[in-house]
XYZ file of C-alpha atoms in Angstrom:
324
model
C 19.677 -27.096 97.641
C 19.437 -24.061 95.268
C 17.220 -23.779 92.342
C 14.352 -25.752 94.556
C 10.946 -24.629 93.133
C 8.930 -23.146 95.806
C 6.919 -26.117 98.082
C 9.188 -28.944 97.025
C 11.289 -30.492 100.147
C 14.654 -31.727 99.335
C 13.916 -34.762 100.400
C 11.359 -35.246 98.291
C 13.081 -34.281 94.721
C 16.244 -36.245 95.652
C 13.595 -39.384 96.002
C 14.290 -39.576 100.063
C 11.304 -39.612 102.215
C 9.954 -39.695 105.848
C 6.490 -39.988 105.244
C 5.769 -43.851 104.813
C 3.404 -44.546 101.442
C 1.001 -47.362 102.286
C -0.458 -49.494 99.311
C -4.317 -48.886 99.646
C -5.567 -52.640 100.166
C -7.469 -54.230 102.761
C -4.388 -53.904 105.050
C -3.113 -50.668 104.534
C -7.485 -49.256 104.677
C -6.950 -50.350 108.008
C -4.361 -48.714 109.062
C -5.461 -45.295 107.606
C -8.510 -45.588 109.498
C -6.887 -46.430 112.800
C -4.156 -43.334 112.505
C -7.842 -41.175 111.417
C -9.431 -41.964 114.387
C -6.452 -41.476 116.815
C -6.033 -38.013 115.674
C -3.652 -38.332 112.462
C -2.740 -37.015 109.176
C -4.215 -39.215 106.545
C -3.768 -38.728 102.450
C -5.714 -40.416 100.825
C -6.998 -40.483 97.099
C -10.016 -39.160 95.915
C -11.106 -39.200 92.018
C -10.087 -35.448 92.047
C -6.991 -35.070 93.551
C -5.693 -36.498 96.495
C -6.692 -35.153 100.169
C -4.982 -34.431 102.958
C -7.482 -36.535 105.904
C -8.149 -35.999 109.703
C -11.416 -36.202 111.663
C -13.370 -33.104 111.215
C -15.096 -33.471 115.015
C -11.392 -32.838 116.067
C -9.959 -29.359 116.850
C -6.604 -30.911 117.606
C -6.092 -32.873 114.527
C -8.030 -29.923 112.366
C -5.567 -27.486 113.643
C -2.729 -29.840 112.205
C -3.876 -29.895 108.915
C -4.014 -25.921 109.501
C 0.121 -26.410 110.394
C 0.907 -28.831 107.617
C -0.128 -27.431 105.023
C 0.332 -23.791 106.215
C -3.032 -22.867 105.471
C -4.736 -19.649 106.407
C -7.700 -20.199 109.868
C -10.041 -18.120 107.068
C -9.886 -20.713 104.719
C -12.386 -23.158 105.212
C -12.389 -27.332 104.438
C -14.581 -29.857 102.774
C -16.049 -32.233 104.846
C -15.698 -36.069 103.242
C -18.744 -37.924 104.761
C -19.909 -41.647 103.267
C -23.859 -40.837 101.994
C -26.570 -38.281 102.238
C -27.957 -39.578 105.209
C -25.023 -39.156 107.314
C -24.234 -35.886 105.570
C -27.503 -34.587 106.495
C -25.751 -34.948 110.398
C -23.251 -31.926 109.689
C -25.749 -29.522 107.527
C -29.149 -28.326 106.261
C -30.205 -29.883 102.905
C -32.935 -27.720 101.132
C -35.176 -29.600 98.406
C -32.516 -28.525 95.897
C -29.968 -29.408 98.055
C -31.007 -32.690 98.222
C -31.684 -33.091 94.673
C -27.888 -32.177 93.669
C -27.051 -33.986 96.312
C -29.040 -37.586 95.217
C -27.749 -36.509 91.285
C -24.209 -36.047 91.795
C -23.316 -38.134 95.201
C -20.949 -40.027 94.771
C -19.343 -37.458 93.147
C -16.902 -34.661 92.931
C -19.934 -32.039 93.341
C -19.054 -30.109 97.308
C -22.465 -28.360 98.303
C -22.246 -25.024 100.637
C -25.081 -25.514 102.679
C -26.089 -24.373 106.100
C -24.296 -25.473 109.229
C -26.621 -27.544 112.028
C -26.026 -26.374 115.116
C -25.574 -29.441 116.394
C -23.215 -31.050 113.854
C -20.254 -31.423 116.436
C -17.338 -30.650 113.663
C -14.227 -28.703 114.913
C -15.225 -24.455 114.179
C -11.969 -24.420 112.704
C -13.580 -26.497 109.993
C -15.577 -23.962 108.957
C -13.211 -21.110 109.425
C -16.556 -20.042 111.773
C -19.087 -19.502 109.547
C -22.347 -20.825 109.490
C -22.545 -22.968 106.045
C -20.374 -25.944 105.916
C -19.275 -27.284 102.784
C -19.423 -31.452 102.158
C -18.598 -33.528 99.363
C -19.673 -37.854 99.530
C -16.393 -39.203 97.228
C -16.666 -41.095 94.855
C -13.425 -43.209 94.300
C -13.438 -46.458 95.916
C -9.980 -46.332 98.448
C -11.929 -42.613 100.181
C -15.019 -45.064 100.206
C -13.564 -47.372 101.943
C -11.507 -45.532 104.138
C -14.969 -43.675 105.242
C -16.870 -46.632 105.241
C -14.824 -47.808 108.429
C -14.947 -44.200 110.539
C -17.709 -43.599 112.704
C -16.822 -39.422 112.078
C -16.723 -37.466 108.932
C -12.951 -36.572 107.422
C -11.694 -33.017 106.835
C -9.689 -33.250 103.970
C -8.290 -30.269 101.618
C -5.691 -31.297 98.745
C -2.390 -32.551 100.237
C -0.521 -29.827 99.418
C 1.232 -26.418 101.075
C -1.159 -24.020 100.971
C -1.161 -21.912 97.366
C 0.863 -24.675 95.147
C -0.470 -26.828 92.829
C -2.823 -29.891 93.611
C -1.344 -33.607 93.968
C -2.475 -36.059 91.568
C 0.136 -39.071 92.766
C 1.827 -39.704 96.038
C 4.713 -38.695 94.930
C 3.232 -34.986 94.195
C 2.140 -34.923 98.069
C 5.899 -36.246 99.283
C 6.987 -32.960 97.223
C 5.097 -30.739 99.358
C 4.349 -32.587 102.699
C 6.914 -35.084 103.151
C 7.821 -35.250 106.790
C 4.706 -32.941 107.690
C 1.929 -35.902 107.272
C 1.563 -39.797 109.073
C 1.178 -41.515 106.237
C -0.182 -41.505 102.148
C -2.319 -44.086 100.825
C -1.449 -44.862 97.759
C -4.705 -45.564 95.200
C -2.186 -44.127 91.769
C -3.013 -40.959 89.761
C -6.371 -39.429 90.216
C -8.911 -39.782 87.143
C -10.351 -36.265 86.634
C -7.513 -34.513 88.184
C -9.084 -31.411 88.930
C -10.832 -30.431 92.579
C -14.470 -30.245 92.676
C -16.772 -27.994 91.831
C -18.951 -26.017 94.592
C -21.864 -24.905 94.591
C -23.301 -22.437 97.413
C -27.692 -23.591 97.934
C -28.886 -19.925 98.972
C -31.985 -19.961 101.160
C -33.880 -18.280 98.643
C -32.925 -21.409 96.470
C -30.846 -19.786 94.268
C -27.488 -22.371 93.517
C -23.945 -19.948 93.080
C -20.852 -21.687 91.892
C -18.019 -20.822 94.113
C -15.223 -22.781 91.996
C -15.256 -24.926 88.676
C -14.883 -28.454 88.298
C -16.008 -31.559 86.545
C -19.362 -30.741 87.080
C -20.570 -28.246 84.976
C -23.427 -26.711 83.978
C -23.517 -23.968 86.547
C -23.558 -19.874 86.911
C -20.098 -18.695 88.460
C -20.707 -15.791 90.968
C -19.608 -12.278 90.806
C -17.376 -11.881 93.525
C -17.995 -8.600 93.443
C -21.648 -8.554 93.963
C -21.315 -11.154 96.980
C -19.966 -10.426 100.723
C -16.115 -10.070 99.869
C -15.673 -13.643 102.255
C -14.263 -16.916 101.037
C -17.171 -19.111 101.505
C -15.128 -22.424 100.393
C -11.714 -23.555 99.060
C -10.120 -22.225 95.732
C -11.446 -19.374 96.149
C -8.352 -17.368 96.504
C -6.942 -15.173 93.760
C -3.535 -16.299 94.059
C -3.544 -19.968 93.989
C -2.327 -23.548 93.234
C 1.137 -21.787 92.312
C 3.902 -23.812 91.171
C 6.310 -20.521 91.956
C 7.987 -18.979 88.772
C 5.808 -16.956 86.448
C 3.297 -18.585 84.094
C 2.269 -17.301 80.667
C -1.304 -18.350 79.554
C -2.600 -18.483 76.024
C 0.993 -18.985 74.560
C 1.703 -21.063 71.407
C 5.417 -21.135 71.421
C 7.871 -20.981 73.839
C 10.051 -18.017 74.644
C 13.488 -17.436 76.277
C 13.626 -20.190 79.339
C 10.156 -20.888 79.437
C 8.631 -24.656 79.676
C 6.140 -25.004 77.598
C 2.960 -26.748 78.738
C 1.498 -27.539 75.125
C -2.034 -28.476 74.189
C -3.816 -29.792 71.189
C -1.902 -28.587 68.294
C 0.356 -26.494 70.181
C 3.647 -29.072 70.939
C 5.403 -28.456 74.230
C 8.211 -29.788 77.026
C 5.055 -31.878 77.978
C 0.980 -31.559 76.689
C -1.927 -31.428 78.606
C -2.945 -33.334 75.913
C -1.854 -34.043 72.437
C -5.480 -34.484 71.216
C -6.961 -31.688 72.705
C -9.155 -34.113 75.032
C -10.147 -32.134 77.853
C -11.243 -34.609 80.090
C -7.045 -35.948 79.325
C -6.239 -32.292 80.038
C -7.521 -31.559 83.578
C -6.371 -35.598 84.468
C -3.133 -34.203 83.002
C -3.140 -30.877 84.536
C -1.364 -30.403 87.914
C 1.075 -33.367 86.987
C 2.301 -30.813 84.224
C 2.558 -27.879 86.437
C 4.804 -30.311 88.562
C 6.864 -31.539 86.032
C 7.042 -27.457 84.453
C 7.966 -26.492 88.739
C 10.451 -29.450 88.661
C 12.248 -27.971 85.771
C 15.280 -26.029 85.096
C 14.012 -23.396 83.238
C 12.754 -20.194 85.091
C 9.400 -19.243 83.632
C 6.628 -21.659 82.431
C 3.794 -20.632 79.349
C 1.015 -23.056 78.986
C -1.282 -23.047 75.170
C -4.960 -22.134 75.077
C -7.360 -24.117 76.594
C -10.816 -23.810 74.831
C -13.019 -22.187 77.913
C -15.466 -24.545 77.344
C -17.094 -28.015 79.490
C -13.716 -28.915 81.766
C -12.285 -26.094 80.004
C -13.369 -23.773 82.337
C -12.316 -25.891 85.425
C -8.628 -26.037 83.845
C -9.015 -22.068 82.977
C -9.813 -21.675 85.967
C -6.877 -23.198 88.445
C -4.253 -21.686 85.202
C -5.682 -18.512 85.595
C -5.267 -18.643 89.938
C -1.697 -20.119 88.901
C -0.244 -17.658 87.103
C -1.938 -14.597 89.132
C 0.609 -12.876 90.702
C 1.437 -13.762 94.892
C 0.639 -10.750 97.254
């Protein structure tokens, strides 16, 4: 289809879907658990974004994630588990990591810790690294699915690699329709941006590898550490809408779709009230709308770089970065 934005399928944009979308009720959750047990791909809602889940202990199932997303094999995945007790089966938790987990789990925090030698995880989950990224999601549907499984789930965002993350089933189908087995429909996600990722080092220090809803940590300077990807969301170009993006815009220029915030009105607004929580929840929906609009460029109003604004600006900077 001429003019289709990068990452969107023609069928998904026309409303014709191949992948079934199942209500996240008791029957749907049981069906999802059965598909996952057989090595299938199921999209599940979390409080942050929708995740493309497969059993993390199966090489074949994890390979399907990378294939469906078109994801580089050097980009590790987050392992989702029920609770801290299950997490200890896969990662070695120092006292500091234990304290962070007890404070923020279940919730929007991912911890990167040393992987246990007997973890049983598929090697591709960690991209061959000695560490593993683990999270306990807070969303009732994700928790209900995990409660029915005796294995962990690898679950990156349910979108084509590098493209806009999904906060609704419609966003998922826009880029993954026909590539996955089913979508569990839990409605729009609440937080709207991916989890904060913290690496807990052997010396007890903590590096923030990705900003997110859990705030108050020091972002790692990538120039001062090993030049390798340790966790998702570290690529310079990411969350791309397939069009040039101009940031800190106070008005639209020619052929631009303007995403407003606060006093800056646009074609859509992250939050007309200037509320950062609302802006985070609406960020990816607004980017999806901009990607599908008939204007060839995107402009985004300034967002304060504090609190959740740090996470919003991090995603916007990566969305605006040129693709190598």
